[in-house]
Short mmCIF file of C-alpha atoms in Angstrom, two decimals:
data_model
loop_
_atom_site.label_atom_id
_atom_site.label_comp_id
_atom_site.label_asym_id
_atom_site.label_seq_id
_atom_site.Cartn_x
_atom_site.Cartn_y
_atom_site.Cartn_z
CA PHE A 1422 79.14 130.65 136.52
CA ASN A 1423 77.94 128.22 133.98
CA ASN A 1424 78.07 127.56 130.31
CA ASP A 1425 74.30 127.74 129.93
CA SER A 1426 73.37 130.11 127.11
CA SER A 1427 69.61 129.54 127.19
CA GLY A 1428 68.93 133.18 128.10
CA GLY A 1429 70.14 134.48 124.75
CA VAL A 1430 72.44 137.50 124.41
CA ILE A 1431 72.70 140.59 126.63
CA GLY A 1432 72.80 143.21 123.86
CA GLN A 1433 75.66 145.04 122.18
CA ILE A 1434 78.64 146.06 124.31
CA LEU A 1435 78.90 149.73 123.38
CA SER A 1436 81.34 152.47 124.36
CA ASN A 1437 78.98 153.75 127.05
CA ASN A 1438 78.32 150.50 128.93
CA GLU A 1439 80.09 147.78 130.91
CA ILE A 1440 79.11 144.15 131.35
CA GLY A 1441 80.35 142.17 134.35
CA GLN A 1442 80.28 138.77 136.02
CA VAL A 1443 80.63 138.73 139.80
CA PHE A 1444 81.97 135.65 141.54
CA TYR A 1445 83.36 134.59 144.92
CA SER A 1446 86.77 132.98 145.32
CA PRO A 1447 86.61 130.30 148.05
CA SER A 1448 90.39 129.77 147.98
CA ASP A 1449 93.60 131.46 146.84
CA ASN A 1450 93.88 131.04 143.06
CA THR A 1451 95.40 132.63 139.97
CA ILE A 1452 93.21 133.31 136.92
CA ILE A 1453 94.94 132.28 133.70
CA GLY A 1454 92.04 132.36 131.24
CA ILE A 1455 88.35 132.72 130.63
CA GLU A 1456 86.00 131.02 128.22
CA THR A 1457 82.95 132.98 127.10
CA LYS A 1458 80.29 132.51 124.47
CA PHE A 1459 80.34 135.61 122.28
CA ALA A 1460 78.16 136.70 119.40
CA THR A 1461 79.28 139.00 116.58
CA TYR A 1462 75.84 139.46 114.98
CA ALA A 1463 77.20 137.51 111.96
CA ARG A 1464 79.68 140.22 111.06
CA LYS A 1465 83.38 141.07 111.42
CA ASN A 1466 83.58 143.79 114.04
CA SER A 1467 86.63 146.05 114.22
CA CYS A 1468 85.85 147.18 117.78
CA THR A 1469 88.16 146.31 120.67
CA LEU A 1470 87.10 144.45 123.79
CA GLU A 1471 88.80 145.20 127.09
CA ILE A 1472 88.61 142.61 129.84
CA GLN A 1473 89.45 143.62 133.41
CA ILE A 1474 89.10 142.11 136.85
CA LYS A 1475 87.92 144.04 139.89
CA ASP A 1476 88.47 143.01 143.50
CA ASN A 1477 85.14 144.03 145.01
CA GLU A 1478 86.66 144.04 148.51
CA THR A 1479 89.44 146.55 147.74
CA GLY A 1480 88.11 148.27 144.61
CA GLU A 1481 91.37 147.50 142.77
CA ILE A 1482 90.94 146.99 139.00
CA SER A 1483 93.54 145.21 136.85
CA LYS A 1484 93.56 144.88 133.07
CA LEU A 1485 93.61 141.27 131.95
CA VAL A 1486 93.65 141.56 128.15
CA THR A 1487 92.49 143.62 125.15
CA ILE A 1488 91.36 141.79 122.04
CA SER A 1489 90.10 142.78 118.60
CA GLY A 1490 86.52 142.04 117.67
CA LYS A 1491 87.93 140.52 114.48
CA GLU A 1492 89.36 137.66 116.61
CA ILE A 1493 85.95 136.62 117.97
CA THR A 1494 84.08 133.67 116.46
CA ASP A 1495 80.31 134.10 116.25
CA ASN A 1496 78.11 132.02 118.56
CA GLU A 1497 80.89 129.84 119.98
CA PHE A 1498 82.67 129.54 123.29
CA GLN A 1499 86.09 131.09 122.95
CA TYR A 1500 89.01 130.58 125.33
CA ILE A 1501 91.00 133.75 126.03
CA SER A 1502 94.35 133.62 127.81
CA VAL A 1503 94.72 136.50 130.24
CA LYS A 1504 97.48 138.13 132.25
CA PRO A 1505 97.66 135.95 135.39
CA GLN A 1506 95.84 137.57 138.30
CA ASN A 1507 96.01 136.37 141.89
CA LEU A 1508 92.74 135.92 143.78
CA GLU A 1509 92.44 135.96 147.56
CA ALA A 1510 90.28 133.47 149.40
CA GLY A 1511 87.01 134.97 150.59
CA HIS A 1512 87.04 137.91 148.17
CA SER A 1513 84.33 138.80 145.67
CA TYR A 1514 85.55 139.66 142.16
CA ALA A 1515 84.06 140.87 138.89
CA ILE A 1516 85.25 140.14 135.36
CA LEU A 1517 84.42 143.34 133.43
CA PHE A 1518 83.88 143.63 129.67
CA SER A 1519 83.92 147.00 127.91
CA SER A 1520 84.47 148.29 124.40
CA PRO A 1521 85.78 151.87 124.20
CA ASP A 1522 85.05 152.02 120.46
CA GLY A 1523 81.97 149.78 120.35
CA GLU A 1524 79.07 151.35 118.48
CA ASP A 1525 75.78 150.20 117.03
CA GLY A 1526 76.66 147.92 114.11
CA ASN A 1527 80.28 147.47 115.26
CA ALA A 1528 80.03 145.70 118.62
CA LEU A 1529 80.06 142.29 120.27
CA THR A 1530 77.75 140.68 122.79
CA ILE A 1531 77.91 137.84 125.30
CA TYR A 1532 75.45 135.02 125.89
CA ARG A 1533 73.82 134.63 129.28
CA GLY A 1534 72.07 131.96 131.29
CA ALA A 1535 68.44 131.77 132.31
CA ASP A 1536 67.04 134.31 134.76
CA ILE A 1537 67.22 131.81 137.62
CA SER A 1538 70.95 131.14 137.23
CA SER A 1539 72.29 133.79 139.64
CA ASN A 1540 72.72 133.82 143.42
CA ASN A 1541 74.20 136.15 146.06
CA HIS A 1542 77.80 135.30 145.09
CA ASN A 1543 77.53 134.77 141.32
CA TYR A 1544 75.63 137.15 139.05
CA ALA A 1545 76.01 139.32 135.97
CA THR A 1546 76.01 143.12 136.03
CA ILE A 1547 75.11 145.68 133.40
CA ASP A 1548 76.58 149.10 134.19
CA GLY A 1549 77.06 147.97 137.80
CA GLU A 1550 73.44 146.85 138.27
CA LYS A 1551 72.94 143.28 139.53
CA GLN A 1552 71.09 141.01 137.08
CA PRO A 1553 69.09 137.81 137.79
CA PHE A 1554 71.37 135.75 135.52
CA ASN A 1555 74.99 134.77 134.96
CA LEU A 1556 77.04 135.31 131.83
CA SER A 1557 77.84 132.15 129.87
CA MET A 1558 81.46 131.81 130.91
CA VAL A 1559 84.03 129.71 132.70
CA VAL A 1560 87.04 131.07 134.62
CA TYR A 1561 90.23 128.98 134.57
CA SER A 1562 92.89 129.14 137.24
CA ASN A 1563 96.27 127.59 137.93
CA SER A 1564 94.34 124.70 139.48
CA ASP A 1565 92.26 124.21 136.28
CA ILE A 1566 88.76 125.49 137.05
CA ILE A 1567 88.16 127.65 140.10
CA PRO A 1568 86.35 125.33 142.53
CA SER A 1569 82.86 126.21 143.77
CA ILE A 1570 82.59 129.07 141.30
CA VAL A 1571 82.23 127.40 137.96
CA LYS A 1572 80.04 124.65 136.58
CA LYS A 1573 81.52 123.09 133.47
CA GLU A 1574 78.99 120.70 132.00
#
């Protein structure tokens, strides 16, 4: 991951889509928070945003947190504490963002990096489809920042 937001935004997170960020955990860790650059389209959105984590090796999905769109600050990185989730060394994971009540005009979006920012272990997904970029986000663990996954500039 990185905190590069030069690629702009990915589009509204609506009730019929899911945005993800895939990453590889090189060691055992516990996620305690994420920091993502959101956009609200300069409005107060009443939609909810669900954030989950999926273990791509086992298929297991765990809910991390649900937040109100009203809590999101436009065009700024925002730290979100999440339910601690253990990660196993060598596993691929995905942080998943969805909005069951997101609709045109009442939805959030996330910034992304440039098209060259992804690789085989770290990449964004839209509705499960691999993208050539990463989301603008950082994942924090019990050892501060997950090593080898995140670039914090």
